[in-house]
XYZ file of N, CA and C in Angstrom:
627
model
N -203.759 -118.830 95.620
C -203.014 -118.326 95.278
C -201.401 -118.478 94.356
N -201.049 -119.039 95.314
C -199.413 -119.337 95.917
C -199.246 -120.026 96.557
N -197.966 -120.474 96.797
C -197.064 -121.207 97.786
C -196.299 -119.917 98.557
N -196.155 -120.480 99.839
C -195.174 -119.779 100.740
C -194.615 -120.893 101.880
N -193.633 -120.779 101.773
C -192.720 -121.672 103.202
C -192.856 -120.585 104.234
N -193.223 -120.969 105.452
C -193.605 -120.531 106.379
C -192.269 -119.506 107.230
N -192.215 -118.095 107.624
C -191.033 -117.322 107.540
C -190.090 -117.606 107.099
N -190.201 -117.504 105.650
C -189.543 -117.739 103.972
C -190.040 -116.728 103.334
N -191.269 -116.651 102.756
C -192.003 -116.527 101.883
C -191.885 -117.291 100.819
N -192.544 -116.883 99.540
C -192.709 -117.052 98.065
C -191.246 -117.827 98.002
N -191.659 -119.398 97.564
C -190.032 -120.188 97.262
C -189.819 -120.333 95.625
N -188.797 -120.298 95.149
C -188.384 -121.000 93.848
C -188.962 -122.490 93.953
N -189.248 -122.540 92.498
C -190.189 -124.716 92.785
C -189.183 -124.965 91.319
N -188.729 -126.163 91.783
C -188.251 -126.583 90.568
C -188.454 -127.784 90.412
N -188.671 -128.413 89.417
C -189.335 -130.112 88.539
C -188.178 -130.912 87.974
N -187.987 -131.596 88.773
C -186.464 -132.181 87.450
C -185.582 -130.840 86.903
N -185.187 -130.320 88.513
C -184.021 -129.479 88.156
C -184.298 -128.357 86.781
N -185.597 -128.110 86.329
C -186.178 -126.767 85.521
C -186.764 -125.869 86.699
N -186.383 -124.579 86.717
C -187.245 -123.356 87.148
C -188.449 -123.415 86.886
N -189.531 -123.589 87.217
C -191.006 -122.969 87.058
C -191.390 -121.384 87.347
N -191.443 -120.788 85.821
C -192.090 -119.545 86.136
C -193.241 -119.175 85.793
N -194.194 -120.506 85.842
C -195.472 -120.815 86.172
C -196.143 -121.433 86.943
N -196.623 -121.196 88.408
C -196.900 -121.914 89.254
C -198.096 -123.107 89.005
N -198.972 -122.605 87.818
C -200.127 -123.365 87.273
C -199.713 -124.624 86.602
N -198.220 -124.634 86.269
C -197.897 -125.955 85.841
C -197.914 -127.333 86.703
N -198.091 -126.886 88.120
C -198.394 -127.555 89.610
C -199.578 -128.387 88.888
N -200.675 -127.539 88.386
C -201.285 -128.637 88.526
C -201.716 -129.807 87.610
N -200.486 -129.916 86.612
C -200.545 -130.706 85.824
C -199.887 -132.278 86.200
N -199.561 -132.045 87.751
C -198.463 -133.141 88.454
C -199.160 -133.812 89.071
N -200.142 -135.043 88.543
C -200.214 -136.082 88.821
C -199.296 -136.474 90.831
N -200.365 -136.751 91.628
C -199.249 -137.507 92.886
C -198.741 -138.485 93.160
N -199.183 -139.945 92.020
C -198.262 -140.865 91.659
C -197.109 -140.875 90.549
N -197.105 -139.443 90.321
C -195.746 -138.798 89.214
C -194.806 -138.378 89.988
N -195.158 -138.332 91.648
C -194.211 -137.445 91.820
C -192.861 -138.396 92.808
N -191.534 -138.560 92.599
C -191.241 -139.202 93.468
C -190.395 -138.647 94.631
N -190.270 -137.344 94.733
C -190.085 -136.688 96.065
C -189.825 -135.324 95.958
N -190.367 -134.531 97.044
C -190.088 -133.072 97.392
C -189.082 -132.610 98.254
N -188.342 -131.866 98.094
C -187.262 -131.202 98.747
C -187.700 -129.661 99.429
N -187.416 -129.327 100.477
C -187.776 -128.024 100.778
C -186.476 -127.384 101.355
N -185.887 -126.367 100.183
C -184.677 -125.655 101.502
C -185.272 -124.449 101.780
N -184.652 -124.537 103.188
C -185.119 -123.278 104.274
C -184.036 -122.271 103.956
N -182.661 -122.860 103.857
C -181.270 -122.164 103.801
C -180.644 -122.393 102.471
N -180.974 -121.913 100.985
C -180.561 -122.097 99.726
C -178.910 -121.198 100.245
N -178.284 -121.949 99.674
C -176.576 -121.476 99.645
C -176.310 -120.833 98.404
N -175.063 -120.905 98.076
C -174.459 -119.831 97.385
C -174.872 -120.037 95.472
N -175.212 -121.414 95.521
C -175.750 -121.410 93.950
C -177.361 -120.895 93.605
N -178.011 -119.748 94.447
C -179.102 -119.263 94.320
C -178.725 -117.830 94.582
N -179.730 -116.974 93.904
C -179.142 -115.409 93.909
C -179.962 -115.494 95.826
N -179.206 -114.295 95.995
C -178.867 -113.918 97.705
C -180.825 -113.283 97.786
N -181.632 -112.800 97.399
C -182.645 -112.603 97.220
C -183.640 -113.930 97.523
N -183.106 -114.777 97.341
C -183.891 -115.865 97.423
C -184.005 -116.568 99.042
N -185.407 -117.003 99.477
C -185.761 -117.130 100.910
C -185.410 -118.563 100.657
N -186.220 -118.949 100.189
C -186.415 -120.839 99.970
C -186.649 -121.235 98.426
N -186.479 -122.649 98.710
C -186.511 -123.508 97.093
C -187.293 -124.652 97.447
N -187.750 -125.534 96.644
C -188.564 -126.461 96.490
C -188.433 -127.023 95.571
N -187.770 -128.580 95.650
C -187.186 -129.141 94.359
C -188.476 -130.467 94.365
N -188.864 -130.398 93.138
C -189.756 -131.652 93.054
C -189.193 -132.372 91.666
N -188.978 -133.805 92.310
C -188.408 -134.937 91.453
C -189.519 -135.750 91.073
N -189.555 -136.518 89.656
C -190.944 -137.240 89.662
C -190.110 -138.403 89.070
N -191.458 -139.553 88.668
C -190.702 -141.062 88.809
C -190.552 -140.940 87.350
N -189.468 -141.904 87.161
C -188.911 -142.187 85.627
C -190.486 -143.502 84.854
N -190.457 -142.791 84.360
C -191.625 -143.687 84.105
C -190.874 -144.785 82.863
N -191.171 -145.657 83.007
C -190.831 -147.036 82.429
C -191.685 -147.728 80.933
N -191.208 -148.385 80.227
C -191.626 -148.764 79.534
C -191.385 -148.235 77.795
N -192.082 -149.068 76.572
C -192.103 -148.155 75.405
C -193.397 -147.695 74.837
N -193.311 -147.010 74.013
C -194.538 -146.894 73.353
C -195.655 -145.688 73.770
N -196.647 -145.524 73.378
C -197.179 -144.362 73.374
C -198.494 -144.721 74.822
N -198.566 -143.484 75.105
C -199.682 -143.147 76.540
C -200.168 -141.963 76.260
N -201.267 -141.813 77.036
C -202.278 -141.128 76.400
C -203.174 -140.677 78.413
N -203.717 -139.464 78.793
C -204.047 -139.213 79.653
C -205.114 -138.109 79.102
N -206.718 -138.305 79.938
C -207.131 -136.791 80.402
C -207.631 -136.854 81.151
N -207.859 -135.582 81.710
C -208.446 -135.004 83.084
C -209.694 -134.137 82.802
N -210.595 -133.446 83.734
C -211.998 -132.748 83.005
C -211.972 -132.328 84.580
N -211.907 -131.224 85.385
C -212.185 -130.510 86.370
C -213.596 -129.387 85.993
N -214.271 -129.471 86.965
C -215.258 -128.378 86.997
C -216.249 -128.116 88.630
N -215.764 -126.813 89.058
C -215.707 -125.861 90.139
C -217.079 -125.293 90.199
N -217.897 -125.051 91.157
C -219.304 -124.372 90.542
C -218.894 -123.680 91.945
N -219.067 -122.244 92.108
C -219.395 -121.404 93.570
C -220.352 -120.136 93.107
N -221.180 -120.648 92.397
C -222.269 -119.826 91.475
C -221.501 -119.182 90.088
N -220.820 -119.826 90.076
C -220.185 -119.497 88.496
C -219.492 -120.474 88.207
N -220.060 -121.447 87.202
C -219.471 -122.545 86.268
C -217.489 -122.055 86.197
N -216.668 -122.907 86.184
C -215.351 -123.075 86.690
C -214.598 -124.295 85.911
N -213.764 -124.365 84.405
C -214.016 -125.853 84.037
C -211.918 -125.877 83.558
N -211.853 -127.119 84.173
C -210.254 -127.339 83.139
C -210.540 -128.450 82.659
N -210.146 -128.006 81.275
C -209.836 -129.688 80.457
C -208.381 -129.875 80.187
N -208.045 -130.941 80.044
C -206.335 -131.024 79.516
C -205.967 -132.710 79.190
N -205.064 -132.760 78.197
C -205.226 -133.462 77.573
C -203.400 -133.928 77.450
N -202.908 -134.905 77.814
C -201.449 -135.186 77.660
C -200.967 -136.227 76.588
N -200.087 -136.089 76.224
C -199.613 -137.500 75.539
C -197.871 -137.550 75.553
N -197.880 -139.134 75.414
C -196.146 -139.236 75.655
C -195.921 -140.309 75.177
N -194.759 -140.615 74.404
C -194.117 -141.789 73.356
C -192.984 -141.780 74.287
N -192.197 -142.922 74.309
C -191.189 -143.647 74.869
C -190.495 -144.823 74.376
N -189.307 -144.434 73.798
C -188.601 -145.360 73.187
C -187.125 -145.648 73.505
N -186.802 -146.596 74.093
C -185.219 -146.470 75.012
C -185.160 -145.567 75.476
N -184.139 -144.590 75.274
C -183.750 -143.307 76.536
C -184.576 -141.943 75.821
N -185.263 -142.431 74.520
C -186.046 -140.929 73.842
C -187.180 -140.676 74.621
N -187.638 -139.645 75.026
C -189.491 -139.324 75.639
C -189.794 -138.271 75.038
N -190.731 -138.382 74.243
C -191.506 -136.986 73.441
C -192.730 -137.007 74.397
N -192.900 -135.572 74.694
C -194.189 -135.528 75.470
C -194.946 -134.017 74.938
N -196.049 -134.337 74.880
C -197.359 -133.032 74.566
C -198.476 -132.542 75.724
N -199.001 -131.456 75.788
C -199.778 -131.099 76.622
C -200.723 -130.371 75.824
N -202.064 -130.326 75.820
C -202.810 -129.104 75.666
C -203.499 -128.855 76.856
N -203.982 -127.756 77.113
C -204.816 -127.571 78.471
C -205.962 -126.641 78.331
N -207.064 -126.335 78.304
C -207.861 -125.430 78.525
C -208.539 -124.865 80.045
N -208.656 -123.717 80.072
C -209.309 -123.293 81.370
C -210.280 -122.281 81.026
N -211.584 -121.917 82.600
C -212.369 -121.132 81.833
C -212.402 -120.466 83.190
N -212.085 -119.369 83.781
C -212.411 -119.036 85.215
C -213.532 -118.006 85.333
N -214.408 -118.348 85.844
C -215.204 -117.070 85.821
C -215.214 -116.744 87.799
N -215.731 -115.303 87.553
C -215.946 -115.315 89.353
C -216.609 -113.845 89.008
N -217.036 -113.684 90.653
C -217.690 -112.190 90.559
C -217.588 -111.928 92.165
N -217.370 -110.076 92.311
C -217.467 -110.342 93.582
C -218.910 -109.062 93.835
N -219.410 -109.046 94.670
C -220.549 -108.383 95.516
C -220.262 -107.912 96.856
N -220.782 -106.652 97.065
C -220.173 -105.909 98.527
C -221.418 -104.590 97.834
N -221.692 -104.590 99.602
C -222.743 -103.078 100.002
C -222.318 -102.163 101.243
N -222.005 -101.147 100.442
C -221.397 -100.470 101.788
C -222.421 -99.228 101.732
N -222.307 -99.361 103.295
C -223.365 -98.463 104.024
C -222.636 -96.698 104.382
N -222.904 -95.720 104.080
C -222.450 -94.685 104.189
C -223.232 -93.317 105.173
N -222.967 -93.162 106.632
C -223.901 -92.120 107.257
C -222.723 -91.035 107.563
N -223.290 -89.585 107.381
C -222.855 -88.243 107.304
C -223.385 -87.507 108.328
N -223.065 -87.265 109.802
C -223.828 -86.731 110.481
C -223.514 -85.130 110.851
N -224.145 -84.247 109.181
C -223.737 -82.910 109.765
C -225.327 -82.030 109.642
N -225.155 -80.983 109.569
C -226.574 -80.110 109.633
C -227.394 -80.896 108.576
N -227.366 -81.692 107.864
C -228.025 -82.786 107.336
C -227.813 -84.169 107.954
N -228.569 -85.064 108.021
C -228.166 -86.623 108.226
C -228.371 -87.031 106.896
N -227.061 -87.382 106.234
C -226.510 -87.560 105.223
C -226.669 -89.065 104.941
N -227.161 -89.874 104.398
C -227.397 -91.430 104.161
C -227.215 -92.044 102.932
N -226.210 -93.024 102.210
C -226.010 -93.716 101.370
C -225.532 -95.214 101.600
N -226.665 -95.814 100.654
C -226.658 -97.164 100.407
C -225.606 -97.548 99.190
N -224.530 -98.128 99.020
C -223.833 -97.908 97.602
C -223.925 -99.980 97.537
N -224.257 -100.332 96.325
C -223.667 -101.916 95.835
C -222.645 -101.575 94.515
N -222.090 -102.838 94.550
C -220.879 -103.090 94.053
C -221.004 -104.592 93.396
N -220.422 -104.791 92.129
C -221.542 -105.925 91.649
C -220.341 -106.356 90.250
N -219.072 -106.770 90.597
C -217.586 -107.309 89.695
C -218.067 -108.229 89.145
N -218.615 -109.313 88.160
C -218.146 -110.582 87.309
C -216.872 -109.742 86.499
N -216.265 -111.189 86.528
C -215.240 -111.685 85.439
C -214.838 -112.683 84.988
N -214.475 -112.674 83.935
C -214.671 -114.296 83.027
C -213.338 -114.437 82.050
N -211.899 -114.824 82.407
C -211.052 -115.588 81.798
C -211.114 -117.256 80.752
N -210.959 -116.709 79.831
C -210.478 -118.352 78.917
C -208.524 -118.056 78.812
N -208.366 -119.380 78.801
C -206.532 -120.120 78.579
C -206.379 -121.114 77.680
N -205.580 -121.160 76.857
C -205.458 -121.969 76.195
C -203.816 -121.947 76.305
N -203.373 -123.406 76.748
C -201.858 -123.620 77.031
C -201.682 -124.642 75.996
N -200.333 -124.647 75.644
C -199.982 -126.232 74.395
C -198.254 -126.075 74.930
N -198.033 -127.698 75.157
C -196.643 -127.923 75.893
C -195.869 -128.733 75.050
N -195.166 -128.551 74.569
C -194.627 -129.687 73.622
C -192.787 -129.834 74.092
N -191.923 -130.966 73.573
C -190.884 -131.514 73.867
C -190.501 -132.409 73.925
N -188.911 -132.436 74.585
C -188.372 -134.447 74.433
C -187.679 -134.265 75.639
N -187.079 -135.269 75.992
C -185.966 -135.568 76.739
C -185.024 -136.816 76.212
N -183.911 -136.851 76.181
C -182.871 -138.068 75.695
C -182.292 -138.414 76.934
N -182.073 -139.686 77.444
C -181.009 -140.141 78.387
C -179.960 -140.857 77.700
N -178.592 -140.059 77.777
C -177.675 -141.452 77.491
C -177.662 -142.345 78.058
N -177.336 -142.057 79.174
C -177.073 -143.541 80.595
C -177.726 -142.621 81.373
N -177.621 -143.495 82.963
C -177.912 -143.014 83.862
C -177.757 -141.795 84.501
N -175.819 -141.252 84.192
C -175.742 -140.093 84.427
C -175.788 -138.833 83.908
N -176.320 -138.956 82.066
C -176.306 -137.847 81.337
C -177.452 -137.905 80.629
N -178.240 -136.559 80.542
C -179.492 -136.651 79.621
C -179.371 -135.389 79.259
N -179.968 -135.117 77.966
C -180.877 -133.371 78.018
C -182.131 -133.628 77.380
N -182.888 -131.967 77.062
C -184.165 -131.995 76.667
C -184.358 -130.613 76.420
N -185.758 -130.860 75.980
C -186.077 -129.470 75.601
C -187.520 -129.642 76.093
N -188.048 -128.028 76.370
C -189.256 -127.774 76.008
C -189.873 -126.471 76.090
N -191.234 -126.267 75.314
C -191.732 -125.408 74.759
C -192.702 -125.325 74.685
N -193.179 -123.889 75.634
C -194.833 -123.729 76.007
C -195.590 -122.735 75.551
N -196.646 -122.429 75.005
C -197.427 -121.125 74.394
C -198.521 -121.076 75.068
N -198.638 -119.667 75.438
C -200.404 -119.690 76.634
C -200.927 -118.451 75.863
N -201.832 -118.717 75.482
C -202.787 -118.216 75.155
C -204.062 -117.460 75.823
N -204.535 -115.894 76.096
C -205.637 -115.690 76.681
C -206.699 -115.432 76.299
N -207.543 -116.403 75.703
C -208.014 -115.955 74.032
C -210.009 -115.104 74.967
N -209.623 -114.868 75.741
C -210.920 -114.320 76.287
C -210.782 -113.488 77.842
N -211.078 -112.461 77.754
C -210.475 -111.362 78.967
C -211.333 -110.634 79.411
N -212.525 -110.463 79.806
C -213.360 -109.389 80.499
C -214.236 -109.176 81.742
N -213.879 -108.086 82.384
C -214.645 -108.231 83.341
C -215.180 -106.416 83.563
N -216.133 -106.802 84.317
C -217.597 -105.297 84.319
C -217.680 -105.136 85.794
N -217.862 -103.725 85.668
C -217.776 -103.151 87.235
C -219.171 -102.448 87.183
N -220.466 -102.467 88.174
C -221.085 -101.814 87.989
C -221.808 -101.196 89.716
N -221.604 -100.286 89.847
C -221.830 -99.447 90.766
C -223.491 -99.093 90.970
N -224.226 -98.747 92.090
C -225.930 -98.426 92.322
C -225.437 -97.865 93.696
N -226.140 -96.510 93.940
C -226.091 -95.784 94.619
C -227.399 -94.833 95.055
N -228.060 -94.986 96.145
C -228.973 -93.858 96.445
C -228.836 -93.288 97.777
N -228.624 -92.314 97.734
C -228.893 -91.050 98.621
C -230.048 -90.518 99.468
N -229.814 -90.584 100.510
C -230.913 -90.068 101.396
C -230.535 -89.024 102.295
N -231.635 -88.089 102.173
C -231.163 -86.740 103.459
C -232.429 -86.670 104.150
N -231.999 -86.455 105.305
C -233.138 -86.686 106.776
C -234.133 -87.644 106.605
N -233.793 -89.064 105.947
C -234.578 -89.914 105.533
C -235.093 -90.081 104.748
N -235.009 -88.646 103.645
C -235.822 -88.581 102.498
C -234.831 -88.603 101.304
N -235.405 -89.902 100.010
C -234.627 -89.651 98.987
C -234.366 -88.804 98.217
N -232.867 -88.524 98.102
C -232.387 -87.526 97.351
C -231.775 -87.651 96.196
N -230.862 -88.827 96.031
C -230.394 -89.085 94.528
C -230.141 -90.231 94.327
N -229.644 -90.372 93.044
C -229.591 -91.902 92.727
C -228.613 -91.838 91.640
N -227.407 -92.853 91.892
C -225.893 -93.126 91.353
C -226.083 -94.089 90.212
N -225.526 -94.350 89.225
C -225.389 -95.158 88.762
C -224.120 -95.664 87.920
N -223.279 -96.292 87.730
C -221.867 -96.079 86.800
C -221.711 -97.509 86.178
N -220.911 -97.804 85.064
C -220.751 -98.704 84.964
C -219.224 -99.002 84.001
N -218.427 -100.127 84.306
C -217.084 -100.311 83.576
C -217.106 -101.639 83.018
N -216.153 -101.268 81.972
C -216.317 -102.841 81.404
C -214.757 -102.675 80.992
N -214.361 -103.663 81.418
C -212.791 -104.025 80.680
C -212.562 -105.137 79.914
N -211.875 -104.927 78.756
C -211.642 -105.937 77.985
C -210.091 -106.265 77.839
N -208.979 -107.059 77.478
C -208.004 -107.859 76.956
C -207.796 -108.281 75.604
N -206.708 -107.742 75.166
C -206.176 -108.741 74.055
C -204.945 -108.659 73.959
N -204.694 -109.481 74.781
C -203.147 -109.893 74.945
C -202.214 -110.688 74.222
N -200.916 -110.575 73.699
C -199.565 -111.354 73.133
C -200.117 -112.992 73.586
N -199.994 -113.771 72.734
C -199.375 -115.363 73.013
C -198.028 -115.306 74.116
N -197.867 -115.839 75.482
C -196.557 -116.146 76.540
C -195.887 -117.375 75.499
N -194.860 -116.859 75.613
C -193.712 -117.884 74.891
C -192.839 -118.436 76.002
N -192.897 -119.648 76.192
C -191.416 -120.178 77.128
C -191.051 -120.968 76.513
N -189.632 -120.592 76.784
C -188.626 -121.997 75.986
C -187.588 -122.452 77.339
N -186.731 -123.756 77.308
C -186.111 -124.382 77.795
C -185.267 -125.448 77.544
N -184.174 -125.200 77.869
C -183.283 -126.245 77.328
C -182.201 -126.732 78.442
N -182.352 -128.158 78.564
C -181.138 -128.213 79.591
C -180.170 -129.396 79.272
N -179.094 -129.508 80.440
C -178.277 -130.799 80.242
C -178.013 -131.116 81.688
N -178.082 -132.565 81.902
C -177.854 -132.802 83.120
C -176.657 -133.764 83.251
């Protein structure tokens, strides 16, 4: 669920000089697109004093003009089905680069636990608790932007992303049986349902190098 530099904690991560606010963006990078990765364990004065480490990633500059498309589909099953679907588009001409991405992710998981409690007083109380908590989330992400290289030393660019959680639901079901001196005494059941209706997350970035 995150990245750490040993002994330095969670780092700031940059891709082509742009600070990452959402580390899930790293899922969009293919290994063949990466030119270099620099790990800075002792950041200088250009960073805030609270920053313990920095990772700077540079990508390979794509050559050639025209359109390019690529798609990826990922599936994982841990008793539940989890999917990621993504499509990328790119157009290049001279120093202009236009890009767009759409990504859909469906994440499902569940926690299941059993807790036995024994209290030995004037009565021997024994309690068996079962907790089952499934959850499901759906995310839609759309990204668009451009960059323009004036020459080898000067470039500008802008990027806009919108992320929307279209579905969010979690359930917690609690069942418990209570025994007194080995005999059934009581049964407890409770359930909790959580849903959320989050506003879209917007992120914009403009740069000049």
